[in-house]
Amino acid sequence: MNYSLTPQNAEIDLGGPRVRTLMYGDTVPGTPIRASIGDELAVKVTNRLDRPTSVHWHGIALRNDMDGAMPASPDIAPGQSFTYQFSVPHSGTYWAHPHVGMDTDYGLYLPVIVDDPGETGTYDTEWIVVLDDWTDGVGKNPQDILSDLRKGGMGSMGTESGGMSGMPGMSGMPGMDQGTQPSSPPAPGATMSGGVGASALLGGDVGDVSYPYYLINGRIPEAPTTFSAKPGQRVRIRIINAGADTAFRVALAEHKMTVTHTDGFPVQPVEVDALLLGMGERYDVIVTVKDGIFPLVAMAEGKNAQARALLTTGAGSAPAPTYQPAELNGRVGTVDNFVATENVMLPQGQPDVNLKADLSGDMTSYAWKINGRTFDDTEPLTIRQGQRARLTFTNMTMMWHPMHLHGHTFQVVKPDGSAGPRKDTVVVLPMQSVAVDLVADNPGDWMIHCHNGYHMDAGMMTRLDYTT
């Protein structure tokens, strides 16, 4: 299957605001790439940017030299083309984005859907929902935000919740989740402050950047994207968090959602009112839709703002853009609630090797580290082909980190030692540890990093290298 992508600088309408930004072709998100299990993909990327770029195929277990991340995959120089060629071994909801600087916090992202022909009878129609936090063209651009964070560090970037230079208390105490506050109109520009809000679900500070807009499928809440279905239909909603600094709490008004997949892999079905997605995570849900007009709301967790889309199945009028469904404060699904189905469970067994990734930060210089080192000074973790490894992420900071491993889908180990869901991105809360098991079945040098774009670019990245 042949596709082409053209990263370029162009103008886009976000539903009122018109901004000039980086995007694939002329849409944000980019046009979805679709394949079936086992298909061979050839994606020609023609770089029309004024800087190097790459395309990382987030969550797909592909060949190391096609991963779209240095050093295994060289970046594509301005004016040059490169064709990524790989097969897709697993079905699921994935996405693609650059692995160069802060470019993902522009408009360079798109869904990648791999179908399983055996699943087609389980739902009637499908809705792809891509969440994003947006600043380019309306606030500061992401590179300038990162520069400001580096100049000021976190300690001087605001005191509302103490940042990571203080304790997680202040507004970060349990039960003081600001995410349930009413939405406010978007600010005219992005602001940076260490600890821009707090959330009990995230264990304290929610992020470093407060954005002017939060989008679903490239649209602001006042001009939402609309999805049409018929009452009684079973709709599969594929939710992707393509944000750079924002967790989203997602709910569909007046509906419960049955979670069926985490990061592309099936789980034992669980009914929830809402879902919490960190950056890079994907969840698939099935909803039997009612008759009317219903907002799908993605609350920017702890940031006092939201994105929304509309599900239309019949007559009616949509509530105000600031409306927050009661479901947002119901049962919120997080990684602890899910267990992989038997057919995708890793075989039981003891690890051959134990690996650690200790997460820390130097707040005076806005440097984020794994095992005490920023990426330019990293000592890669090592593994041998065929080994089973237990990788333990230990968060020694006061902010949560969504940790992503390239080229593999691990199995989360629950606190009681039992098997959790299969994932490639897992949220690690402040002062907590999360262990994951993986089988070394895809040789290469693979990135491990925080999927907060600002943390990653400020050093929170290392490698998992295969050795002989």
Short mmCIF file of C-alpha atoms in Angstrom, two decimals:
data_model
loop_
_atom_site.label_atom_id
_atom_site.label_comp_id
_atom_site.label_asym_id
_atom_site.label_seq_id
_atom_site.Cartn_x
_atom_site.Cartn_y
_atom_site.Cartn_z
CA MET A 1 0.00 0.00 0.00
CA ASN A 2 1.42 3.35 -1.07
CA TYR A 3 0.90 6.65 0.71
CA SER A 4 2.57 10.04 0.50
CA LEU A 5 3.08 12.71 3.15
CA THR A 6 4.17 16.29 2.62
CA PRO A 7 5.18 18.12 5.79
CA GLN A 8 4.91 21.82 5.00
CA ASN A 9 4.24 25.28 6.39
CA ALA A 10 0.68 26.25 5.48
CA GLU A 11 -2.45 27.98 6.76
CA ILE A 12 -5.25 26.15 8.54
CA ASP A 13 -8.68 27.18 9.88
CA LEU A 14 -9.18 25.92 13.44
CA GLY A 15 -12.86 26.87 13.34
CA GLY A 16 -12.45 30.65 13.53
CA PRO A 17 -8.79 31.31 14.18
CA ARG A 18 -6.71 30.98 11.02
CA VAL A 19 -3.12 30.08 11.76
CA ARG A 20 0.00 29.40 9.78
CA THR A 21 1.67 26.26 11.09
CA LEU A 22 3.41 23.02 10.20
CA MET A 23 1.15 20.25 8.90
CA TYR A 24 0.95 17.22 6.63
CA GLY A 25 -0.64 18.37 3.38
CA ASP A 26 -3.42 20.83 4.07
CA THR A 27 -5.21 19.31 7.08
CA VAL A 28 -4.76 19.02 10.84
CA PRO A 29 -4.72 16.19 11.74
CA GLY A 30 -3.22 14.76 8.57
CA THR A 31 -5.27 12.34 6.48
CA PRO A 32 -5.39 8.94 8.22
CA ILE A 33 -3.22 6.12 6.94
CA ARG A 34 -5.10 2.83 6.91
CA ALA A 35 -3.93 -0.76 6.49
CA SER A 36 -4.76 -4.32 7.55
CA ILE A 37 -2.69 -6.76 9.58
CA GLY A 38 0.32 -7.93 7.59
CA ASP A 39 0.13 -5.24 4.93
CA GLU A 40 3.34 -3.77 3.55
CA LEU A 41 3.28 0.02 3.69
CA ALA A 42 5.38 2.38 1.59
CA VAL A 43 5.01 6.00 2.73
CA LYS A 44 6.94 8.59 0.71
CA VAL A 45 7.69 11.69 2.77
CA THR A 46 8.67 14.85 0.87
CA ASN A 47 10.04 17.46 3.25
CA ARG A 48 8.85 20.95 2.33
CA LEU A 49 9.88 22.40 5.69
CA ASP A 50 12.92 24.61 6.26
CA ARG A 51 14.30 22.11 8.78
CA PRO A 52 15.00 18.38 8.98
CA THR A 53 12.04 16.15 9.78
CA SER A 54 11.13 12.51 10.34
CA VAL A 55 8.02 10.40 10.80
CA HIS A 56 7.80 8.13 13.83
CA TRP A 57 5.15 5.41 13.64
CA HIS A 58 4.05 5.52 17.26
CA GLY A 59 3.22 2.09 18.68
CA ILE A 60 3.97 0.01 15.59
CA ALA A 61 6.54 -2.78 16.00
CA LEU A 62 8.43 -2.16 12.77
CA ARG A 63 12.01 -2.43 11.54
CA ASN A 64 14.42 -0.29 13.52
CA ASP A 65 15.66 1.63 10.47
CA MET A 66 12.08 2.68 9.63
CA ASP A 67 11.19 3.92 13.13
CA GLY A 68 11.64 7.60 12.29
CA ALA A 69 13.91 8.41 15.23
CA MET A 70 17.63 9.10 15.23
CA PRO A 71 20.10 7.44 15.17
CA ALA A 72 18.40 4.34 13.71
CA SER A 73 16.52 6.40 11.09
CA PRO A 74 18.31 9.46 9.69
CA ASP A 75 16.26 12.65 9.53
CA ILE A 76 15.00 13.88 6.15
CA ALA A 77 16.76 17.08 5.06
CA PRO A 78 14.77 20.06 3.72
CA GLY A 79 13.78 19.52 0.10
CA GLN A 80 14.55 15.80 0.26
CA SER A 81 12.31 12.72 0.18
CA PHE A 82 12.44 9.39 1.96
CA THR A 83 10.17 6.35 1.72
CA TYR A 84 9.38 4.47 4.91
CA GLN A 85 8.74 0.81 4.09
CA PHE A 86 7.48 -1.60 6.73
CA SER A 87 4.88 -4.23 7.51
CA VAL A 88 2.24 -3.81 10.21
CA PRO A 89 2.15 -6.90 12.45
CA HIS A 90 -0.68 -5.94 14.81
CA SER A 91 -4.08 -4.32 14.43
CA GLY A 92 -4.90 -1.23 16.43
CA THR A 93 -5.06 2.53 16.80
CA TYR A 94 -1.69 4.18 16.23
CA TRP A 95 -0.45 7.56 15.07
CA ALA A 96 2.47 9.22 13.34
CA HIS A 97 4.45 12.34 14.19
CA PRO A 98 7.97 13.77 13.83
CA HIS A 99 10.76 12.93 16.25
CA VAL A 100 12.64 16.19 15.73
CA GLY A 101 12.65 19.00 18.30
CA MET A 102 9.24 20.37 19.26
CA ASP A 103 7.65 19.77 15.86
CA THR A 104 4.89 17.50 17.21
CA ASP A 105 3.49 20.51 19.11
CA TYR A 106 2.62 22.09 15.78
CA GLY A 107 0.16 20.34 13.43
CA LEU A 108 2.36 17.45 12.31
CA TYR A 109 0.39 14.39 13.37
CA LEU A 110 -2.05 11.91 11.84
CA PRO A 111 -3.89 8.70 12.79
CA VAL A 112 -2.60 5.33 11.62
CA ILE A 113 -5.27 2.61 11.76
CA VAL A 114 -4.48 -1.07 11.29
CA ASP A 115 -7.63 -3.12 10.81
CA ASP A 116 -8.29 -6.67 11.93
CA PRO A 117 -10.80 -8.22 9.49
CA GLY A 118 -12.04 -10.38 12.36
CA GLU A 119 -13.29 -7.36 14.32
CA THR A 120 -15.58 -5.86 11.70
CA GLY A 121 -18.78 -7.38 13.06
CA THR A 122 -18.42 -5.93 16.55
CA TYR A 123 -19.48 -2.37 15.67
CA ASP A 124 -21.51 -0.48 13.04
CA THR A 125 -19.42 2.61 12.39
CA GLU A 126 -16.20 4.24 13.53
CA TRP A 127 -15.15 7.68 14.75
CA ILE A 128 -11.48 8.68 14.98
CA VAL A 129 -10.97 11.38 17.64
CA VAL A 130 -7.60 13.14 17.86
CA LEU A 131 -6.99 15.39 20.87
CA ASP A 132 -4.46 18.23 20.88
CA ASP A 133 -3.27 21.27 22.81
CA TRP A 134 -2.65 24.22 20.48
CA THR A 135 -0.49 27.35 20.65
CA ASP A 136 1.23 27.90 17.29
CA GLY A 137 -0.01 30.97 15.42
CA VAL A 138 -2.16 32.20 18.32
CA GLY A 139 0.27 32.16 21.23
CA LYS A 140 4.00 31.63 21.39
CA ASN A 141 5.39 28.93 19.17
CA PRO A 142 6.51 25.74 20.91
CA GLN A 143 10.23 26.35 20.41
CA ASP A 144 9.96 29.78 22.08
CA ILE A 145 7.99 28.26 24.95
CA LEU A 146 10.73 25.70 25.50
CA SER A 147 13.37 28.44 25.38
CA ASP A 148 11.47 30.42 28.01
CA LEU A 149 11.15 27.36 30.23
CA ARG A 150 14.88 26.75 29.96
CA LYS A 151 15.68 30.37 30.82
CA GLY A 152 13.43 30.47 33.84
CA GLY A 153 13.53 26.88 35.00
CA MET A 154 10.47 25.63 36.78
CA GLY A 155 11.12 27.25 40.13
CA SER A 156 10.45 30.76 38.85
CA MET A 157 7.68 29.92 36.42
CA GLY A 158 4.78 30.40 38.79
CA THR A 159 3.80 29.45 42.29
CA GLU A 160 0.17 28.40 41.99
CA SER A 161 0.90 24.77 42.76
CA GLY A 162 4.51 24.99 43.78
CA GLY A 163 5.81 23.65 40.49
CA MET A 164 8.20 20.77 40.73
CA SER A 165 10.53 22.85 42.85
CA GLY A 166 8.18 22.45 45.79
CA MET A 167 6.00 19.79 47.31
CA PRO A 168 2.99 18.50 45.37
CA GLY A 169 0.74 20.16 47.93
CA MET A 170 -0.81 23.58 47.68
CA SER A 171 -3.51 23.10 45.03
CA GLY A 172 -2.14 19.63 44.31
CA MET A 173 -3.54 17.99 47.41
CA PRO A 174 -5.92 15.06 46.94
CA GLY A 175 -9.45 16.19 46.29
CA MET A 176 -8.41 19.58 44.97
CA ASP A 177 -8.62 18.62 41.33
CA GLN A 178 -9.02 21.84 39.38
CA GLY A 179 -10.09 19.85 36.36
CA THR A 180 -13.70 19.96 37.51
CA GLN A 181 -13.86 23.76 37.40
CA PRO A 182 -16.05 25.39 34.73
CA SER A 183 -14.33 26.08 31.44
CA SER A 184 -13.07 29.56 30.70
CA PRO A 185 -12.59 31.25 27.31
CA PRO A 186 -9.23 30.68 25.67
CA ALA A 187 -6.49 33.11 26.57
CA PRO A 188 -5.04 35.20 23.76
CA GLY A 189 -1.68 33.47 24.01
CA ALA A 190 0.04 30.55 25.62
CA THR A 191 1.59 31.14 29.01
CA MET A 192 4.17 29.10 30.79
CA SER A 193 4.26 28.48 34.48
CA GLY A 194 5.62 25.59 36.44
CA GLY A 195 2.61 23.68 37.61
CA VAL A 196 -0.09 25.39 35.52
CA GLY A 197 -2.75 23.43 37.39
CA ALA A 198 -3.28 20.43 39.62
CA SER A 199 -5.15 17.14 39.45
CA ALA A 200 -5.74 14.38 41.94
CA LEU A 201 -5.90 11.88 39.06
CA LEU A 202 -2.40 12.91 37.98
CA GLY A 203 -1.05 13.12 41.51
CA GLY A 204 -0.24 16.84 41.54
CA ASP A 205 1.02 19.23 38.88
CA VAL A 206 -0.53 18.66 35.46
CA GLY A 207 1.97 20.29 33.11
CA ASP A 208 4.18 23.23 32.24
CA VAL A 209 2.17 25.00 29.52
CA SER A 210 -1.27 26.60 29.49
CA TYR A 211 -2.53 26.65 25.91
CA PRO A 212 -4.85 29.12 24.14
CA TYR A 213 -6.85 26.28 22.55
CA TYR A 214 -7.59 22.61 22.98
CA LEU A 215 -8.74 20.84 19.83
CA ILE A 216 -10.57 17.74 18.66
CA ASN A 217 -9.74 16.87 15.06
CA GLY A 218 -8.27 20.32 14.53
CA ARG A 219 -11.32 22.31 15.71
CA ILE A 220 -11.91 24.61 18.67
CA PRO A 221 -14.93 23.99 20.97
CA GLU A 222 -16.93 26.87 19.47
CA ALA A 223 -16.80 25.32 15.98
CA PRO A 224 -16.64 21.60 16.69
CA THR A 225 -16.25 18.70 14.33
CA THR A 226 -19.48 16.69 14.04
CA PHE A 227 -19.93 12.94 13.70
CA SER A 228 -23.25 11.53 12.49
CA ALA A 229 -24.68 8.15 13.41
CA LYS A 230 -28.08 6.50 13.81
CA PRO A 231 -29.73 5.87 17.19
CA GLY A 232 -28.92 2.38 18.46
CA GLN A 233 -25.77 2.00 16.40
CA ARG A 234 -22.62 0.68 18.03
CA VAL A 235 -19.91 3.25 17.40
CA ARG A 236 -16.23 2.41 17.81
CA ILE A 237 -14.46 5.57 18.94
CA ARG A 238 -10.69 5.55 18.52
CA ILE A 239 -9.25 8.23 20.82
CA ILE A 240 -5.68 9.50 20.33
CA ASN A 241 -3.95 12.05 22.57
CA ALA A 242 -1.61 13.92 20.23
CA GLY A 243 -1.00 16.72 22.73
CA ALA A 244 2.45 17.79 23.94
CA ASP A 245 1.79 18.81 27.56
CA THR A 246 -1.84 17.93 28.32
CA ALA A 247 -3.68 14.94 29.71
CA PHE A 248 -7.31 14.79 28.64
CA ARG A 249 -10.29 13.42 30.55
CA VAL A 250 -12.81 12.33 27.92
CA ALA A 251 -16.53 11.64 28.22
CA LEU A 252 -19.54 11.43 25.90
CA ALA A 253 -22.55 13.15 27.42
CA GLU A 254 -25.34 10.80 28.57
CA HIS A 255 -23.42 7.69 27.49
CA LYS A 256 -21.21 5.09 29.08
CA MET A 257 -18.20 3.81 27.16
CA THR A 258 -16.98 0.22 26.99
CA VAL A 259 -13.20 0.19 26.72
CA THR A 260 -12.01 -2.50 24.30
CA HIS A 261 -8.37 -1.61 23.48
CA THR A 262 -5.40 0.15 25.07
CA ASP A 263 -2.70 1.43 22.70
CA GLY A 264 -4.05 -0.85 19.97
CA PHE A 265 -4.21 -4.11 21.96
CA PRO A 266 -7.46 -5.69 23.21
CA VAL A 267 -8.44 -5.68 26.88
CA GLN A 268 -11.20 -7.41 28.77
CA PRO A 269 -14.13 -5.00 28.26
CA VAL A 270 -14.69 -2.48 31.05
CA GLU A 271 -17.51 0.05 31.23
CA VAL A 272 -16.49 3.57 32.27
CA ASP A 273 -18.02 7.03 32.36
CA ALA A 274 -14.82 8.78 31.29
CA LEU A 275 -11.21 8.04 30.33
CA LEU A 276 -7.92 9.71 31.23
CA LEU A 277 -5.38 9.80 28.38
CA GLY A 278 -1.79 10.92 28.72
CA MET A 279 0.14 12.20 25.72
CA GLY A 280 0.77 9.41 23.22
CA GLU A 281 -1.87 7.07 24.65
CA ARG A 282 -4.77 5.65 22.64
CA TYR A 283 -7.98 4.02 23.81
CA ASP A 284 -10.72 2.37 21.77
CA VAL A 285 -14.24 2.33 23.15
CA ILE A 286 -17.62 1.06 21.97
CA VAL A 287 -20.71 3.19 22.58
CA THR A 288 -24.33 2.34 21.78
CA VAL A 289 -25.60 5.77 20.83
CA LYS A 290 -28.84 7.41 21.89
CA ASP A 291 -31.11 9.75 19.93
CA GLY A 292 -30.14 13.42 19.91
CA ILE A 293 -27.06 15.66 19.90
CA PHE A 294 -24.35 14.84 22.42
CA PRO A 295 -21.03 16.60 23.08
CA LEU A 296 -17.90 14.52 23.34
CA VAL A 297 -15.86 16.57 25.80
CA ALA A 298 -12.11 16.26 26.35
CA MET A 299 -11.28 18.21 29.48
CA ALA A 300 -7.70 19.45 29.62
CA GLU A 301 -6.98 17.83 32.97
CA GLY A 302 -6.28 20.45 35.62
CA LYS A 303 -6.03 23.29 33.08
CA ASN A 304 -9.53 24.74 33.39
CA ALA A 305 -10.35 24.36 29.69
CA GLN A 306 -11.62 21.75 27.27
CA ALA A 307 -11.98 20.51 23.72
CA ARG A 308 -15.20 19.14 22.29
CA ALA A 309 -16.85 17.50 19.31
CA LEU A 310 -20.51 16.68 18.64
CA LEU A 311 -22.19 13.33 18.08
CA THR A 312 -25.41 13.82 16.11
CA THR A 313 -27.97 11.04 15.84
CA GLY A 314 -31.19 13.05 15.66
CA ALA A 315 -32.86 16.39 16.20
CA GLY A 316 -31.94 18.71 19.02
CA SER A 317 -29.64 21.54 19.95
CA ALA A 318 -26.13 21.31 21.27
CA PRO A 319 -25.32 22.67 24.72
CA ALA A 320 -22.90 25.57 25.14
CA PRO A 321 -19.22 24.99 24.30
CA THR A 322 -18.41 25.21 28.02
CA TYR A 323 -20.86 22.43 28.97
CA GLN A 324 -19.30 19.65 31.02
CA PRO A 325 -21.06 16.27 31.08
CA ALA A 326 -21.68 14.72 34.49
CA GLU A 327 -19.85 11.64 33.21
CA LEU A 328 -16.53 13.49 33.56
CA ASN A 329 -16.89 13.09 37.32
CA GLY A 330 -18.09 9.49 37.22
CA ARG A 331 -15.93 6.39 36.95
CA VAL A 332 -12.75 7.48 35.18
CA GLY A 333 -10.83 4.70 33.48
CA THR A 334 -7.06 4.66 34.00
CA VAL A 335 -4.40 2.04 33.28
CA ASP A 336 -5.07 0.24 36.58
CA ASN A 337 -8.60 -0.69 35.44
CA PHE A 338 -7.62 -2.82 32.46
CA VAL A 339 -6.32 -6.32 31.78
CA ALA A 340 -5.16 -7.64 28.42
CA THR A 341 -7.21 -10.39 26.78
CA GLU A 342 -5.71 -13.88 26.93
CA ASN A 343 -4.72 -13.93 23.26
CA VAL A 344 -2.35 -10.94 23.64
CA MET A 345 -1.02 -11.66 27.14
CA LEU A 346 2.72 -12.12 27.36
CA PRO A 347 3.54 -15.70 28.37
CA GLN A 348 3.97 -16.01 32.12
CA GLY A 349 7.54 -16.16 33.32
CA GLN A 350 10.26 -14.57 35.38
CA PRO A 351 12.37 -11.81 33.84
CA ASP A 352 15.82 -12.68 32.55
CA VAL A 353 16.95 -9.14 33.20
CA ASN A 354 15.74 -6.22 35.31
CA LEU A 355 16.07 -2.74 33.85
CA LYS A 356 15.45 0.58 35.57
CA ALA A 357 14.52 4.04 34.39
CA ASP A 358 14.63 6.56 37.23
CA LEU A 359 12.92 9.82 36.27
CA SER A 360 14.26 13.08 37.69
CA GLY A 361 14.53 16.77 36.90
CA ASP A 362 16.85 19.69 37.52
CA MET A 363 14.45 22.56 37.88
CA THR A 364 17.00 25.36 37.88
CA SER A 365 17.84 24.68 34.24
CA TYR A 366 14.68 22.84 33.10
CA ALA A 367 16.64 19.64 32.47
CA TRP A 368 14.78 16.33 32.62
CA LYS A 369 16.68 13.10 33.13
CA ILE A 370 16.52 9.31 33.02
CA ASN A 371 18.91 7.56 35.40
CA GLY A 372 20.46 10.90 36.29
CA ARG A 373 21.41 11.79 32.72
CA THR A 374 19.95 13.90 29.93
CA PHE A 375 19.78 12.27 26.50
CA ASP A 376 22.98 13.82 25.16
CA ASP A 377 24.84 12.10 28.02
CA THR A 378 22.76 8.93 28.25
CA GLU A 379 23.96 5.42 29.03
CA PRO A 380 21.58 3.16 27.08
CA LEU A 381 19.84 0.23 28.70
CA THR A 382 20.84 -3.06 27.07
CA ILE A 383 19.04 -6.30 26.28
CA ARG A 384 19.71 -9.43 24.24
CA GLN A 385 17.46 -10.98 21.61
CA GLY A 386 14.96 -13.37 23.19
CA GLN A 387 15.30 -12.08 26.74
CA ARG A 388 12.32 -11.21 28.87
CA ALA A 389 12.90 -7.94 30.69
CA ARG A 390 11.15 -6.15 33.51
CA LEU A 391 11.58 -2.41 33.09
CA THR A 392 10.70 -0.33 36.16
CA PHE A 393 9.97 3.38 35.78
CA THR A 394 10.45 5.24 39.09
CA ASN A 395 9.24 8.83 39.12
CA MET A 396 11.26 10.90 41.58
CA THR A 397 9.63 14.17 40.52
CA MET A 398 6.45 15.99 41.48
CA MET A 399 5.00 15.76 37.97
CA TRP A 400 3.56 12.82 36.06
CA HIS A 401 5.31 11.40 32.99
CA PRO A 402 3.79 9.36 30.13
CA MET A 403 6.65 6.99 29.27
CA HIS A 404 6.87 5.54 25.76
CA LEU A 405 8.99 2.70 24.37
CA HIS A 406 9.60 2.46 20.63
CA GLY A 407 9.35 -0.78 18.67
CA HIS A 408 7.64 -2.88 21.37
CA THR A 409 4.35 -3.22 23.21
CA PHE A 410 4.99 -4.11 26.83
CA GLN A 411 2.65 -5.54 29.43
CA VAL A 412 1.97 -3.39 32.47
CA VAL A 413 2.51 -5.18 35.79
CA LYS A 414 -0.15 -4.22 38.32
CA PRO A 415 0.90 -3.29 41.87
CA ASP A 416 -0.18 -6.74 43.11
CA GLY A 417 2.05 -8.38 40.51
CA SER A 418 -0.77 -9.49 38.23
CA ALA A 419 -0.82 -8.78 34.50
CA GLY A 420 -2.34 -5.53 33.29
CA PRO A 421 -2.95 -4.24 29.76
CA ARG A 422 -0.56 -4.32 26.80
CA LYS A 423 0.66 -0.79 26.06
CA ASP A 424 3.50 1.18 24.56
CA THR A 425 2.91 4.35 26.61
CA VAL A 426 2.20 4.31 30.34
CA VAL A 427 1.53 7.11 32.84
CA VAL A 428 3.90 7.17 35.81
CA LEU A 429 2.53 9.33 38.63
CA PRO A 430 4.68 11.51 40.92
CA MET A 431 6.75 9.57 43.46
CA GLN A 432 5.39 6.27 42.12
CA SER A 433 6.84 3.31 40.22
CA VAL A 434 5.37 1.36 37.32
CA ALA A 435 6.87 -1.94 36.14
CA VAL A 436 6.36 -3.31 32.64
CA ASP A 437 7.38 -6.61 31.07
CA LEU A 438 8.63 -6.93 27.51
CA VAL A 439 10.09 -9.61 25.27
CA ALA A 440 13.14 -8.67 23.23
CA ASP A 441 11.83 -9.70 19.82
CA ASN A 442 12.67 -6.66 17.65
CA PRO A 443 16.42 -5.99 17.43
CA GLY A 444 17.76 -2.46 17.17
CA ASP A 445 18.42 0.68 19.17
CA TRP A 446 15.09 1.95 20.47
CA MET A 447 14.08 5.18 22.16
CA ILE A 448 12.53 5.29 25.65
CA HIS A 449 11.25 8.73 26.57
CA CYS A 450 8.67 10.88 28.26
CA HIS A 451 5.95 11.85 25.79
CA ASN A 452 5.63 15.32 27.24
CA GLY A 453 7.26 17.06 24.29
CA TYR A 454 8.94 19.66 26.49
CA HIS A 455 10.35 17.09 28.91
CA MET A 456 11.60 14.93 26.03
CA ASP A 457 13.34 17.79 24.24
CA ALA A 458 14.85 18.90 27.57
CA GLY A 459 16.53 15.52 28.03
CA MET A 460 14.08 12.90 29.37
CA MET A 461 15.01 10.23 26.86
CA THR A 462 17.33 7.23 26.68
CA ARG A 463 17.72 4.12 24.51
CA LEU A 464 17.14 0.40 24.78
CA ASP A 465 19.94 -1.18 22.75
CA TYR A 466 20.11 -4.82 21.69
CA THR A 467 23.53 -6.40 22.27
CA THR A 468 24.93 -9.71 21.06
#
